[in-house]
Amino acid sequence: MTQQSAPTTETNPATTTEKPWGGRFSEPTDAFVEGFTASVTFDKRLYHHDIQGSIAHATMLTRVGVLTEAELKDITTGLEAIRQEIESGNFQWSVSLEDVHMNIEAALTERIGITGKKLHTGRSRNDQVATDVRLYLRDEIDVLAAELSRLQTGLITLAAAEANTIMPGFTHLQTAQPVTFGHHLLAWNEMLQRDYERLMDTRKRVNVLPLGAAALAGTTYPINRNLTAELLGFDRASENSLDSVSDRDFAIEFCSFAALLLMHMSRMSEELVLWTSSQFDFINLPDRFCTGSSIMPQKKNPDVPELVRGKSGRVYGHLMSLLTLMKSQPLAYNKDNQEDKEPLFDTIDTVKGCLRAFADMIPALEPRRDVMREAARRGFATATDLADYLVRKGLPFRDAHEVVGKSVAFGVAENRDLSEMTLEELQQFSTIITADVFDVLTLEGSVAARDHLGGTAPAQVTAAAKRALALVAQRDE
């Protein structure tokens, strides 16, 4: 589980603080520049992973003989104490120390003395921050994957329960053909399944260790990067030191996944907003997922899906921000890359909130089955079934299309659906129509006829839901 930073107290920027890198400088950093270039206000959330990476780095340095066992013990004990101090809210973050890395290193040196200064041997903040962000994102991906699975499970379970619930299917937001509500929900699940697969594919490229690249060229110390990768649970170490410190593809790829997921959730939200309106009235959202109006007492607003729909634009913006950030950078690391964290962090937080809201809300949807069925009945939804019937009787499809079009025009004029017409009325458009036509003009007959893989027949929906649940269940095995 990803650790969250406890509330902390910020210090004011100072102009005289001694910098760990200040040896070649002849004057202190300008007070405004100090605050402007600092990142600790937002990257302090990486504290858990910074400490995790530092302990692994120190362990590796000990194994290769750069540090002693006693020094490793002091470093580990000191870092664990700092972790507890941060989580208890007692750690004093300093803007003058720029970032999470230097704040923790400075606190460690103050706590254990000169040994703390040895921790940074063989690494740079360039490969350190790349490692921290990957560790953090990897943990967050696992949290998001669990929430996405929870959403899918609730969605599929509801779909299975509504395998026989008939509703109109739409193209151009016009009634097209009858489908089942369960079939429609499983269409949403197909989107989410692709999102889950993209997320897991992204995780593979996140789970690569950059530590050991140092500033850009590697290090002269006899480090063992494969050992560090093993200690931190990475699949492998990166191959090229220049790319290792300057690569942010993994963050962009994650935000690309997030943009696609939010696009799908926005489409789902749009349908939920439509369906909860009095004009559709297909579903009821429980009150706990809605809000009211400050002036109109009758209102019940679907704020959760509306807000999720709106947050898609926020995530799209973060993706474009990261793409723009990286598009003109020469190798290797540049200060520009400090700007990668806030878009990434906010994307993670936004996606996490949206998934939690939907995972709680979707299983609680209450379909208004009679309203859905009546909407399908009144929209000439079985017109294609009549055309298929005529084709099976030997009429060419284009001629059948014309016959059905005239039948629908008659129905519009008479305010009656095809299934409400008499046999004689239908026969005025084609004499090959016989009494068995009413078997295909019913809504139940229409959906049942689509009895093939991917079709809307209740039996197919039930089978598809079973397969989808099994696929989600395999993730925990």
PDB file of C-alpha atoms in Angstrom, residues 45 133-134 136-137 250-252 254-255 318 322 339-350:
ATOM      1  CA  ARG A  45       5.056  12.604  -1.075  1.00  0.00           C
ATOM      2  CA  VAL A 133       9.184   8.282  -9.123  1.00  0.00           C
ATOM      3  CA  ARG A 134       9.213   4.802 -10.647  1.00  0.00           C
ATOM      4  CA  TYR A 136       6.026   5.531  -6.329  1.00  0.00           C
ATOM      5  CA  LEU A 137       4.217   5.082  -9.640  1.00  0.00           C
ATOM      6  CA  PHE A 250       6.920   5.897 -18.397  1.00  0.00           C
ATOM      7  CA  ALA A 251       5.138   8.921 -16.886  1.00  0.00           C
ATOM      8  CA  ILE A 252       3.776   9.973 -20.278  1.00  0.00           C
ATOM      9  CA  PHE A 254       0.835   6.300 -17.639  1.00  0.00           C
ATOM     10  CA  CYS A 255      -0.897   9.599 -18.368  1.00  0.00           C
ATOM     11  CA  HIS A 318      -1.628  16.673 -17.860  1.00  0.00           C
ATOM     12  CA  LEU A 322       4.208  16.104 -20.123  1.00  0.00           C
ATOM     13  CA  GLU A 339       7.839  19.836 -13.834  1.00  0.00           C
ATOM     14  CA  ASP A 340       6.947  16.192 -14.457  1.00  0.00           C
ATOM     15  CA  LYS A 341       5.753  15.490 -10.929  1.00  0.00           C
ATOM     16  CA  GLU A 342       2.760  17.731 -10.384  1.00  0.00           C
ATOM     17  CA  PRO A 343       0.964  16.582 -13.579  1.00  0.00           C
ATOM     18  CA  LEU A 344       1.791  12.965 -12.779  1.00  0.00           C
ATOM     19  CA  PHE A 345       0.764  13.219  -9.128  1.00  0.00           C
ATOM     20  CA  ASP A 346      -2.502  14.969  -9.942  1.00  0.00           C
ATOM     21  CA  THR A 347      -3.286  12.428 -12.652  1.00  0.00           C
ATOM     22  CA  ILE A 348      -2.816   9.619 -10.142  1.00  0.00           C
ATOM     23  CA  ASP A 349      -4.998  11.341  -7.559  1.00  0.00           C
ATOM     24  CA  THR A 350      -7.691  12.162 -10.106  1.00  0.00           C
TER      25      THR A 350
END
